[in-house]
Amino acid sequence: MSQPEIYIRPSVAISRSVIAVIDDLQQHLQYPEREPRHVHRIRVDIKRLRAWLRLIRNKSGTFHWRTVDNYFRDGMKMLSAKRDAQVILETLKWLEDKTNKKNEQSAIQVIRAHIQFDPAGQAMDWETIKSPLVDIAETLKRQTLSVDSDDMIKKGLKRTYKRARDYGKKAFSTHTIPDELHQFRKWVKYLCFQIGFIQASYPGLYEQMRNRLDKLGNRLGRIHDLILVQEKLEQLSPIENCSVASKVTRKFIDKKLGTLLKRSHRLYQKIFISSPAEFTGHIA
């Protein structure tokens, strides 16, 4: 006799994929000081979990999603200083590889020579960072297991899509780089991560959308990194040996920013062509 088919609610399969992220975070939090790349993995896991919190934010009961989110946000801030220092050097190297002009290459090399970065020299108080993250991750794991509302997940995805679309519309309505662009970048990432969770129950759904969001997120991330370099150049400009190099590098960055913004805008128009209701209409 054949066994009866067991129906698993989509939200259950999605919750399991979230638990896997929490397990990954807890694993990397055990001994992060032993492996520098764990900082990156911790940051990515936290971003994915913050995306999940925005998907289930209307969960009723005693669960306060914003309290959990604030703990994750504070943990990210403590990890940001070290990551920003790495990003600036990596971005300068990226800029150097993107130009064939000797004067631009020389200028970037001068800037890089004046930026001191010692991974081992930036000691982090891991006990202060780890303790609240470990506790809050365990709390979130218990709450995630109790999520059984498919309608809540659909509403959460709809809300995130609308928020990202609205921030993008504001960000690309001007030729400057407003605060909305920073918010747009965050919500694009949230939407991409949320789709990743939902695909645990709906394999292949939104596949093209997710690929485009990932591409857009990378471009927006590069814009963010270039702005970090610009801020660093402001600090270096008064230094005599860096004055000219800063001007040359800043001009090159402005050119790259213009190109990235145009390409990001075109991709935005391809991705956010549907209404929020049409976007989530594929979910049962």
PDB file of C-alpha atoms in Angstrom:
ATOM      1  CA  MET A   1       0.000   0.000   0.000  1.00  0.00           C
ATOM      2  CA  SER A   2       1.363   3.376  -0.930  1.00  0.00           C
ATOM      3  CA  GLN A   3       2.045   5.831   1.832  1.00  0.00           C
ATOM      4  CA  PRO A   4      -0.221   8.885   2.002  1.00  0.00           C
ATOM      5  CA  GLU A   5       1.405  12.084   0.784  1.00  0.00           C
ATOM      6  CA  ILE A   6       2.415  14.407   3.607  1.00  0.00           C
ATOM      7  CA  TYR A   7       1.640  18.045   2.908  1.00  0.00           C
ATOM      8  CA  ILE A   8       4.172  20.528   4.240  1.00  0.00           C
ATOM      9  CA  ARG A   9       2.957  24.106   4.412  1.00  0.00           C
ATOM     10  CA  PRO A  10       5.152  26.446   2.362  1.00  0.00           C
ATOM     11  CA  SER A  11       5.845  28.542   5.474  1.00  0.00           C
ATOM     12  CA  VAL A  12       7.272  25.471   7.238  1.00  0.00           C
ATOM     13  CA  ALA A  13       9.789  24.792   4.464  1.00  0.00           C
ATOM     14  CA  ILE A  14      10.696  28.481   4.423  1.00  0.00           C
ATOM     15  CA  SER A  15      11.204  28.493   8.193  1.00  0.00           C
ATOM     16  CA  ARG A  16      13.577  25.563   7.871  1.00  0.00           C
ATOM     17  CA  SER A  17      15.741  27.520   5.449  1.00  0.00           C
ATOM     18  CA  VAL A  18      15.846  30.382   7.962  1.00  0.00           C
ATOM     19  CA  ILE A  19      16.916  27.973  10.712  1.00  0.00           C
ATOM     20  CA  ALA A  20      19.810  26.905   8.481  1.00  0.00           C
ATOM     21  CA  VAL A  21      20.973  30.547   8.329  1.00  0.00           C
ATOM     22  CA  ILE A  22      20.716  30.863  12.113  1.00  0.00           C
ATOM     23  CA  ASP A  23      22.741  27.668  12.537  1.00  0.00           C
ATOM     24  CA  ASP A  24      25.365  29.048  10.166  1.00  0.00           C
ATOM     25  CA  LEU A  25      25.539  32.303  12.127  1.00  0.00           C
ATOM     26  CA  GLN A  26      25.905  30.464  15.424  1.00  0.00           C
ATOM     27  CA  GLN A  27      28.684  28.335  13.992  1.00  0.00           C
ATOM     28  CA  HIS A  28      30.658  31.342  12.774  1.00  0.00           C
ATOM     29  CA  LEU A  29      30.155  33.095  16.111  1.00  0.00           C
ATOM     30  CA  GLN A  30      31.885  30.297  18.012  1.00  0.00           C
ATOM     31  CA  TYR A  31      35.476  31.273  17.172  1.00  0.00           C
ATOM     32  CA  PRO A  32      35.339  34.282  14.795  1.00  0.00           C
ATOM     33  CA  GLU A  33      38.695  35.598  15.993  1.00  0.00           C
ATOM     34  CA  ARG A  34      40.426  32.536  14.522  1.00  0.00           C
ATOM     35  CA  GLU A  35      39.200  33.101  10.983  1.00  0.00           C
ATOM     36  CA  PRO A  36      39.045  36.658   9.547  1.00  0.00           C
ATOM     37  CA  ARG A  37      36.634  35.694   6.775  1.00  0.00           C
ATOM     38  CA  HIS A  38      34.080  34.764   9.439  1.00  0.00           C
ATOM     39  CA  VAL A  39      33.428  38.493   9.872  1.00  0.00           C
ATOM     40  CA  HIS A  40      32.075  38.606   6.321  1.00  0.00           C
ATOM     41  CA  ARG A  41      29.975  35.472   6.844  1.00  0.00           C
ATOM     42  CA  ILE A  42      28.545  36.849  10.087  1.00  0.00           C
ATOM     43  CA  ARG A  43      27.597  40.092   8.354  1.00  0.00           C
ATOM     44  CA  VAL A  44      25.884  38.252   5.478  1.00  0.00           C
ATOM     45  CA  ASP A  45      23.944  35.966   7.833  1.00  0.00           C
ATOM     46  CA  ILE A  46      22.769  38.951   9.873  1.00  0.00           C
ATOM     47  CA  LYS A  47      21.592  40.736   6.721  1.00  0.00           C
ATOM     48  CA  ARG A  48      19.647  37.652   5.652  1.00  0.00           C
ATOM     49  CA  LEU A  49      18.015  37.358   9.076  1.00  0.00           C
ATOM     50  CA  ARG A  50      17.103  41.046   9.110  1.00  0.00           C
ATOM     51  CA  ALA A  51      15.406  40.425   5.752  1.00  0.00           C
ATOM     52  CA  TRP A  52      13.477  37.542   7.349  1.00  0.00           C
ATOM     53  CA  LEU A  53      12.354  39.770  10.235  1.00  0.00           C
ATOM     54  CA  ARG A  54      10.872  42.189   7.710  1.00  0.00           C
ATOM     55  CA  LEU A  55       9.016  39.325   6.106  1.00  0.00           C
ATOM     56  CA  ILE A  56       7.278  38.276   9.353  1.00  0.00           C
ATOM     57  CA  ARG A  57       7.116  41.648  11.118  1.00  0.00           C
ATOM     58  CA  ASN A  58       3.355  41.389  11.695  1.00  0.00           C
ATOM     59  CA  LYS A  59       3.684  38.211  13.748  1.00  0.00           C
ATOM     60  CA  SER A  60       1.367  38.471  16.722  1.00  0.00           C
ATOM     61  CA  GLY A  61       1.995  37.539  20.348  1.00  0.00           C
ATOM     62  CA  THR A  62       4.962  38.478  22.509  1.00  0.00           C
ATOM     63  CA  PHE A  63       7.511  38.472  19.691  1.00  0.00           C
ATOM     64  CA  HIS A  64       8.913  41.952  19.126  1.00  0.00           C
ATOM     65  CA  TRP A  65      10.661  41.808  15.792  1.00  0.00           C
ATOM     66  CA  ARG A  66      12.125  45.299  16.034  1.00  0.00           C
ATOM     67  CA  THR A  67      13.876  44.491  19.319  1.00  0.00           C
ATOM     68  CA  VAL A  68      15.573  41.528  17.656  1.00  0.00           C
ATOM     69  CA  ASP A  69      16.386  43.640  14.615  1.00  0.00           C
ATOM     70  CA  ASN A  70      17.984  46.320  16.797  1.00  0.00           C
ATOM     71  CA  TYR A  71      20.315  43.754  18.355  1.00  0.00           C
ATOM     72  CA  PHE A  72      21.377  42.627  14.889  1.00  0.00           C
ATOM     73  CA  ARG A  73      21.787  46.235  13.757  1.00  0.00           C
ATOM     74  CA  ASP A  74      24.027  47.045  16.733  1.00  0.00           C
ATOM     75  CA  GLY A  75      26.123  43.956  16.039  1.00  0.00           C
ATOM     76  CA  MET A  76      26.571  45.054  12.428  1.00  0.00           C
ATOM     77  CA  LYS A  77      27.758  48.482  13.555  1.00  0.00           C
ATOM     78  CA  MET A  78      30.469  46.951  15.721  1.00  0.00           C
ATOM     79  CA  LEU A  79      31.682  44.932  12.742  1.00  0.00           C
ATOM     80  CA  SER A  80      31.490  47.815  10.261  1.00  0.00           C
ATOM     81  CA  ALA A  81      34.699  49.688  11.122  1.00  0.00           C
ATOM     82  CA  LYS A  82      36.924  46.765  10.268  1.00  0.00           C
ATOM     83  CA  ARG A  83      34.942  45.916   7.154  1.00  0.00           C
ATOM     84  CA  ASP A  84      34.981  49.535   5.901  1.00  0.00           C
ATOM     85  CA  ALA A  85      38.784  49.657   6.135  1.00  0.00           C
ATOM     86  CA  GLN A  86      39.007  46.511   4.018  1.00  0.00           C
ATOM     87  CA  VAL A  87      36.449  47.832   1.528  1.00  0.00           C
ATOM     88  CA  ILE A  88      38.365  51.065   0.917  1.00  0.00           C
ATOM     89  CA  LEU A  89      41.537  49.224  -0.028  1.00  0.00           C
ATOM     90  CA  GLU A  90      39.681  46.669  -2.144  1.00  0.00           C
ATOM     91  CA  THR A  91      37.816  49.445  -3.960  1.00  0.00           C
ATOM     92  CA  LEU A  92      41.014  51.357  -4.674  1.00  0.00           C
ATOM     93  CA  LYS A  93      42.471  48.190  -6.179  1.00  0.00           C
ATOM     94  CA  TRP A  94      39.300  47.783  -8.265  1.00  0.00           C
ATOM     95  CA  LEU A  95      39.637  51.377  -9.494  1.00  0.00           C
ATOM     96  CA  GLU A  96      43.282  50.837 -10.397  1.00  0.00           C
ATOM     97  CA  ASP A  97      42.338  47.798 -12.470  1.00  0.00           C
ATOM     98  CA  LYS A  98      39.595  49.760 -14.247  1.00  0.00           C
ATOM     99  CA  THR A  99      41.843  52.390 -15.811  1.00  0.00           C
ATOM    100  CA  ASN A 100      44.626  52.310 -18.385  1.00  0.00           C
ATOM    101  CA  LYS A 101      45.612  55.922 -17.796  1.00  0.00           C
ATOM    102  CA  LYS A 102      48.979  56.226 -16.124  1.00  0.00           C
ATOM    103  CA  ASN A 103      48.104  59.402 -14.221  1.00  0.00           C
ATOM    104  CA  GLU A 104      45.003  57.758 -12.688  1.00  0.00           C
ATOM    105  CA  GLN A 105      46.891  54.605 -11.797  1.00  0.00           C
ATOM    106  CA  SER A 106      49.701  56.629 -10.209  1.00  0.00           C
ATOM    107  CA  ALA A 107      47.233  58.757  -8.242  1.00  0.00           C
ATOM    108  CA  ILE A 108      45.429  55.711  -6.872  1.00  0.00           C
ATOM    109  CA  GLN A 109      48.736  54.121  -5.910  1.00  0.00           C
ATOM    110  CA  VAL A 110      49.671  57.255  -3.948  1.00  0.00           C
ATOM    111  CA  ILE A 111      46.373  57.129  -2.066  1.00  0.00           C
ATOM    112  CA  ARG A 112      46.748  53.442  -1.306  1.00  0.00           C
ATOM    113  CA  ALA A 113      50.247  54.035   0.055  1.00  0.00           C
ATOM    114  CA  HIS A 114      48.895  56.531   2.584  1.00  0.00           C
ATOM    115  CA  ILE A 115      46.148  54.275   3.884  1.00  0.00           C
ATOM    116  CA  GLN A 116      47.389  52.094   6.638  1.00  0.00           C
ATOM    117  CA  PHE A 117      45.431  48.930   7.267  1.00  0.00           C
ATOM    118  CA  ASP A 118      46.524  46.201   9.616  1.00  0.00           C
ATOM    119  CA  PRO A 119      43.921  43.407  10.000  1.00  0.00           C
ATOM    120  CA  ALA A 120      45.606  42.114  13.134  1.00  0.00           C
ATOM    121  CA  GLY A 121      45.967  45.608  14.534  1.00  0.00           C
ATOM    122  CA  GLN A 122      42.241  46.252  14.727  1.00  0.00           C
ATOM    123  CA  ALA A 123      41.431  44.123  17.726  1.00  0.00           C
ATOM    124  CA  MET A 124      37.752  43.433  18.257  1.00  0.00           C
ATOM    125  CA  ASP A 125      36.068  42.775  21.571  1.00  0.00           C
ATOM    126  CA  TRP A 126      34.496  39.551  20.420  1.00  0.00           C
ATOM    127  CA  GLU A 127      32.970  38.687  23.785  1.00  0.00           C
ATOM    128  CA  THR A 128      31.014  41.948  23.765  1.00  0.00           C
ATOM    129  CA  ILE A 129      29.939  41.363  20.170  1.00  0.00           C
ATOM    130  CA  LYS A 130      29.193  37.656  20.386  1.00  0.00           C
ATOM    131  CA  SER A 131      27.156  37.396  23.580  1.00  0.00           C
ATOM    132  CA  PRO A 132      24.040  39.376  22.519  1.00  0.00           C
ATOM    133  CA  LEU A 133      24.145  37.937  18.985  1.00  0.00           C
ATOM    134  CA  VAL A 134      24.255  34.353  20.246  1.00  0.00           C
ATOM    135  CA  ASP A 135      21.327  34.983  22.600  1.00  0.00           C
ATOM    136  CA  ILE A 136      19.182  36.786  20.067  1.00  0.00           C
ATOM    137  CA  ALA A 137      19.883  34.159  17.385  1.00  0.00           C
ATOM    138  CA  GLU A 138      18.567  31.455  19.719  1.00  0.00           C
ATOM    139  CA  THR A 139      15.478  33.543  20.461  1.00  0.00           C
ATOM    140  CA  LEU A 140      14.826  34.040  16.761  1.00  0.00           C
ATOM    141  CA  LYS A 141      15.224  30.317  16.124  1.00  0.00           C
ATOM    142  CA  ARG A 142      12.423  29.512  18.576  1.00  0.00           C
ATOM    143  CA  GLN A 143      10.147  32.151  17.054  1.00  0.00           C
ATOM    144  CA  THR A 144      10.883  31.080  13.500  1.00  0.00           C
ATOM    145  CA  LEU A 145       9.748  27.540  14.230  1.00  0.00           C
ATOM    146  CA  SER A 146       6.338  28.892  15.224  1.00  0.00           C
ATOM    147  CA  VAL A 147       5.733  30.795  11.990  1.00  0.00           C
ATOM    148  CA  ASP A 148       2.954  29.002  10.142  1.00  0.00           C
ATOM    149  CA  SER A 149       1.202  31.742   8.205  1.00  0.00           C
ATOM    150  CA  ASP A 150       1.704  31.650   4.461  1.00  0.00           C
ATOM    151  CA  ASP A 151      -0.453  34.770   4.134  1.00  0.00           C
ATOM    152  CA  MET A 152       1.910  36.666   6.464  1.00  0.00           C
ATOM    153  CA  ILE A 153       4.886  35.766   4.285  1.00  0.00           C
ATOM    154  CA  LYS A 154       3.084  36.857   1.127  1.00  0.00           C
ATOM    155  CA  LYS A 155       2.125  40.179   2.723  1.00  0.00           C
ATOM    156  CA  GLY A 156       5.679  40.677   3.946  1.00  0.00           C
ATOM    157  CA  LEU A 157       7.131  40.117   0.470  1.00  0.00           C
ATOM    158  CA  LYS A 158       4.585  42.500  -1.019  1.00  0.00           C
ATOM    159  CA  ARG A 159       5.513  45.154   1.537  1.00  0.00           C
ATOM    160  CA  THR A 160       9.253  44.786   0.858  1.00  0.00           C
ATOM    161  CA  TYR A 161       8.784  44.977  -2.913  1.00  0.00           C
ATOM    162  CA  LYS A 162       6.750  48.177  -2.544  1.00  0.00           C
ATOM    163  CA  ARG A 163       9.279  49.735  -0.156  1.00  0.00           C
ATOM    164  CA  ALA A 164      12.184  48.955  -2.486  1.00  0.00           C
ATOM    165  CA  ARG A 165      10.303  50.240  -5.536  1.00  0.00           C
ATOM    166  CA  ASP A 166       9.380  53.497  -3.783  1.00  0.00           C
ATOM    167  CA  TYR A 167      12.931  54.158  -2.553  1.00  0.00           C
ATOM    168  CA  GLY A 168      14.261  53.453  -6.022  1.00  0.00           C
ATOM    169  CA  LYS A 169      11.812  55.892  -7.601  1.00  0.00           C
ATOM    170  CA  LYS A 170      12.978  58.632  -5.210  1.00  0.00           C
ATOM    171  CA  ALA A 171      16.658  57.759  -5.604  1.00  0.00           C
ATOM    172  CA  PHE A 172      16.628  57.959  -9.403  1.00  0.00           C
ATOM    173  CA  SER A 173      14.490  61.098  -9.591  1.00  0.00           C
ATOM    174  CA  THR A 174      17.565  63.319  -9.090  1.00  0.00           C
ATOM    175  CA  HIS A 175      21.076  63.547 -10.493  1.00  0.00           C
ATOM    176  CA  THR A 176      22.606  63.608  -7.019  1.00  0.00           C
ATOM    177  CA  ILE A 177      23.133  60.617  -4.713  1.00  0.00           C
ATOM    178  CA  PRO A 178      20.486  61.104  -2.018  1.00  0.00           C
ATOM    179  CA  ASP A 179      19.923  59.180   1.209  1.00  0.00           C
ATOM    180  CA  GLU A 180      17.175  57.278  -0.593  1.00  0.00           C
ATOM    181  CA  LEU A 181      19.827  55.479  -2.647  1.00  0.00           C
ATOM    182  CA  HIS A 182      21.303  54.044   0.552  1.00  0.00           C
ATOM    183  CA  GLN A 183      17.830  52.932   1.660  1.00  0.00           C
ATOM    184  CA  PHE A 184      17.129  51.535  -1.788  1.00  0.00           C
ATOM    185  CA  ARG A 185      20.291  49.429  -1.623  1.00  0.00           C
ATOM    186  CA  LYS A 186      19.230  47.950   1.723  1.00  0.00           C
ATOM    187  CA  TRP A 187      15.727  47.087   0.584  1.00  0.00           C
ATOM    188  CA  VAL A 188      16.961  45.563  -2.673  1.00  0.00           C
ATOM    189  CA  LYS A 189      19.091  43.231  -0.535  1.00  0.00           C
ATOM    190  CA  TYR A 190      16.155  42.459   1.764  1.00  0.00           C
ATOM    191  CA  LEU A 191      13.969  41.604  -1.229  1.00  0.00           C
ATOM    192  CA  CYS A 192      16.672  39.401  -2.766  1.00  0.00           C
ATOM    193  CA  PHE A 193      17.205  37.503   0.491  1.00  0.00           C
ATOM    194  CA  GLN A 194      13.463  37.116   1.058  1.00  0.00           C
ATOM    195  CA  ILE A 195      13.037  35.589  -2.383  1.00  0.00           C
ATOM    196  CA  GLY A 196      15.866  33.206  -1.524  1.00  0.00           C
ATOM    197  CA  PHE A 197      13.925  32.017   1.532  1.00  0.00           C
ATOM    198  CA  ILE A 198      10.668  31.701  -0.406  1.00  0.00           C
ATOM    199  CA  GLN A 199      12.362  29.593  -3.076  1.00  0.00           C
ATOM    200  CA  ALA A 200      12.752  26.881  -0.432  1.00  0.00           C
ATOM    201  CA  SER A 201       9.033  26.258  -0.988  1.00  0.00           C
ATOM    202  CA  TYR A 202       8.729  27.523  -4.553  1.00  0.00           C
ATOM    203  CA  PRO A 203      11.859  26.367  -6.420  1.00  0.00           C
ATOM    204  CA  GLY A 204      12.483  28.390  -9.549  1.00  0.00           C
ATOM    205  CA  LEU A 205       9.944  31.083  -8.667  1.00  0.00           C
ATOM    206  CA  TYR A 206      11.321  34.595  -9.190  1.00  0.00           C
ATOM    207  CA  GLU A 207      14.593  33.144 -10.494  1.00  0.00           C
ATOM    208  CA  GLN A 208      15.161  35.866 -13.089  1.00  0.00           C
ATOM    209  CA  MET A 209      14.012  38.473 -10.598  1.00  0.00           C
ATOM    210  CA  ARG A 210      16.480  37.231  -7.995  1.00  0.00           C
ATOM    211  CA  ASN A 211      19.364  37.244 -10.487  1.00  0.00           C
ATOM    212  CA  ARG A 212      18.560  40.806 -11.494  1.00  0.00           C
ATOM    213  CA  LEU A 213      18.226  41.912  -7.868  1.00  0.00           C
ATOM    214  CA  ASP A 214      21.576  40.350  -7.060  1.00  0.00           C
ATOM    215  CA  LYS A 215      23.153  42.195  -9.988  1.00  0.00           C
ATOM    216  CA  LEU A 216      21.503  45.455  -8.959  1.00  0.00           C
ATOM    217  CA  GLY A 217      22.575  44.938  -5.348  1.00  0.00           C
ATOM    218  CA  ASN A 218      26.178  44.479  -6.455  1.00  0.00           C
ATOM    219  CA  ARG A 219      26.100  47.697  -8.475  1.00  0.00           C
ATOM    220  CA  LEU A 220      24.553  49.636  -5.601  1.00  0.00           C
ATOM    221  CA  GLY A 221      27.114  48.103  -3.262  1.00  0.00           C
ATOM    222  CA  ARG A 222      29.903  49.315  -5.531  1.00  0.00           C
ATOM    223  CA  ILE A 223      28.405  52.801  -5.464  1.00  0.00           C
ATOM    224  CA  HIS A 224      28.391  52.655  -1.668  1.00  0.00           C
ATOM    225  CA  ASP A 225      32.047  51.549  -1.633  1.00  0.00           C
ATOM    226  CA  LEU A 226      33.081  54.355  -3.978  1.00  0.00           C
ATOM    227  CA  ILE A 227      31.397  56.868  -1.688  1.00  0.00           C
ATOM    228  CA  LEU A 228      33.415  55.464   1.223  1.00  0.00           C
ATOM    229  CA  VAL A 229      36.585  56.085  -0.783  1.00  0.00           C
ATOM    230  CA  GLN A 230      35.461  59.635  -1.555  1.00  0.00           C
ATOM    231  CA  GLU A 231      35.011  60.291   2.159  1.00  0.00           C
ATOM    232  CA  LYS A 232      38.494  58.951   2.785  1.00  0.00           C
ATOM    233  CA  LEU A 233      39.882  61.233   0.071  1.00  0.00           C
ATOM    234  CA  GLU A 234      38.421  64.223   1.897  1.00  0.00           C
ATOM    235  CA  GLN A 235      40.577  63.295   4.890  1.00  0.00           C
ATOM    236  CA  LEU A 236      43.689  62.853   2.761  1.00  0.00           C
ATOM    237  CA  SER A 237      43.307  65.986   0.611  1.00  0.00           C
ATOM    238  CA  PRO A 238      45.081  68.334   3.081  1.00  0.00           C
ATOM    239  CA  ILE A 239      48.159  66.103   3.047  1.00  0.00           C
ATOM    240  CA  GLU A 240      50.650  67.655   0.641  1.00  0.00           C
ATOM    241  CA  ASN A 241      51.625  64.446  -1.161  1.00  0.00           C
ATOM    242  CA  CYS A 242      47.966  63.436  -1.530  1.00  0.00           C
ATOM    243  CA  SER A 243      46.439  66.704  -2.686  1.00  0.00           C
ATOM    244  CA  VAL A 244      46.845  66.201  -6.435  1.00  0.00           C
ATOM    245  CA  ALA A 245      46.318  62.432  -6.222  1.00  0.00           C
ATOM    246  CA  SER A 246      43.043  62.979  -4.360  1.00  0.00           C
ATOM    247  CA  LYS A 247      41.725  65.305  -7.075  1.00  0.00           C
ATOM    248  CA  VAL A 248      42.633  62.882  -9.878  1.00  0.00           C
ATOM    249  CA  THR A 249      41.149  59.907  -8.029  1.00  0.00           C
ATOM    250  CA  ARG A 250      37.982  61.799  -7.117  1.00  0.00           C
ATOM    251  CA  LYS A 251      37.425  62.784 -10.747  1.00  0.00           C
ATOM    252  CA  PHE A 252      37.802  59.168 -11.845  1.00  0.00           C
ATOM    253  CA  ILE A 253      35.394  58.027  -9.124  1.00  0.00           C
ATOM    254  CA  ASP A 254      32.817  60.591 -10.257  1.00  0.00           C
ATOM    255  CA  LYS A 255      32.982  59.124 -13.764  1.00  0.00           C
ATOM    256  CA  LYS A 256      32.521  55.559 -12.486  1.00  0.00           C
ATOM    257  CA  LEU A 257      29.646  56.650 -10.248  1.00  0.00           C
ATOM    258  CA  GLY A 258      27.859  58.222 -13.202  1.00  0.00           C
ATOM    259  CA  THR A 259      28.116  55.015 -15.209  1.00  0.00           C
ATOM    260  CA  LEU A 260      26.996  52.815 -12.312  1.00  0.00           C
ATOM    261  CA  LEU A 261      24.004  55.028 -11.550  1.00  0.00           C
ATOM    262  CA  LYS A 262      22.798  54.910 -15.168  1.00  0.00           C
ATOM    263  CA  ARG A 263      23.137  51.124 -15.323  1.00  0.00           C
ATOM    264  CA  SER A 264      21.443  50.724 -11.958  1.00  0.00           C
ATOM    265  CA  HIS A 265      18.542  52.903 -13.070  1.00  0.00           C
ATOM    266  CA  ARG A 266      18.022  50.821 -16.211  1.00  0.00           C
ATOM    267  CA  LEU A 267      18.020  47.629 -14.160  1.00  0.00           C
ATOM    268  CA  TYR A 268      15.602  49.176 -11.664  1.00  0.00           C
ATOM    269  CA  GLN A 269      13.174  49.870 -14.491  1.00  0.00           C
ATOM    270  CA  LYS A 270      13.344  46.232 -15.635  1.00  0.00           C
ATOM    271  CA  ILE A 271      12.858  44.792 -12.138  1.00  0.00           C
ATOM    272  CA  PHE A 272      10.140  47.024 -10.691  1.00  0.00           C
ATOM    273  CA  ILE A 273       7.795  47.066 -13.643  1.00  0.00           C
ATOM    274  CA  SER A 274       4.927  45.267 -11.859  1.00  0.00           C
ATOM    275  CA  SER A 275       2.613  46.456  -9.121  1.00  0.00           C
ATOM    276  CA  PRO A 276       3.155  44.893  -5.661  1.00  0.00           C
ATOM    277  CA  ALA A 277      -0.041  42.848  -6.100  1.00  0.00           C
ATOM    278  CA  GLU A 278       1.092  41.535  -9.501  1.00  0.00           C
ATOM    279  CA  PHE A 279       4.541  40.723  -8.104  1.00  0.00           C
ATOM    280  CA  THR A 280       3.205  38.507  -5.317  1.00  0.00           C
ATOM    281  CA  GLY A 281       0.387  37.032  -7.390  1.00  0.00           C
ATOM    282  CA  HIS A 282       2.467  33.923  -8.145  1.00  0.00           C
ATOM    283  CA  ILE A 283       2.458  32.828  -4.499  1.00  0.00           C
ATOM    284  CA  ALA A 284      -0.478  30.628  -3.504  1.00  0.00           C
TER     285      ALA A 284
END
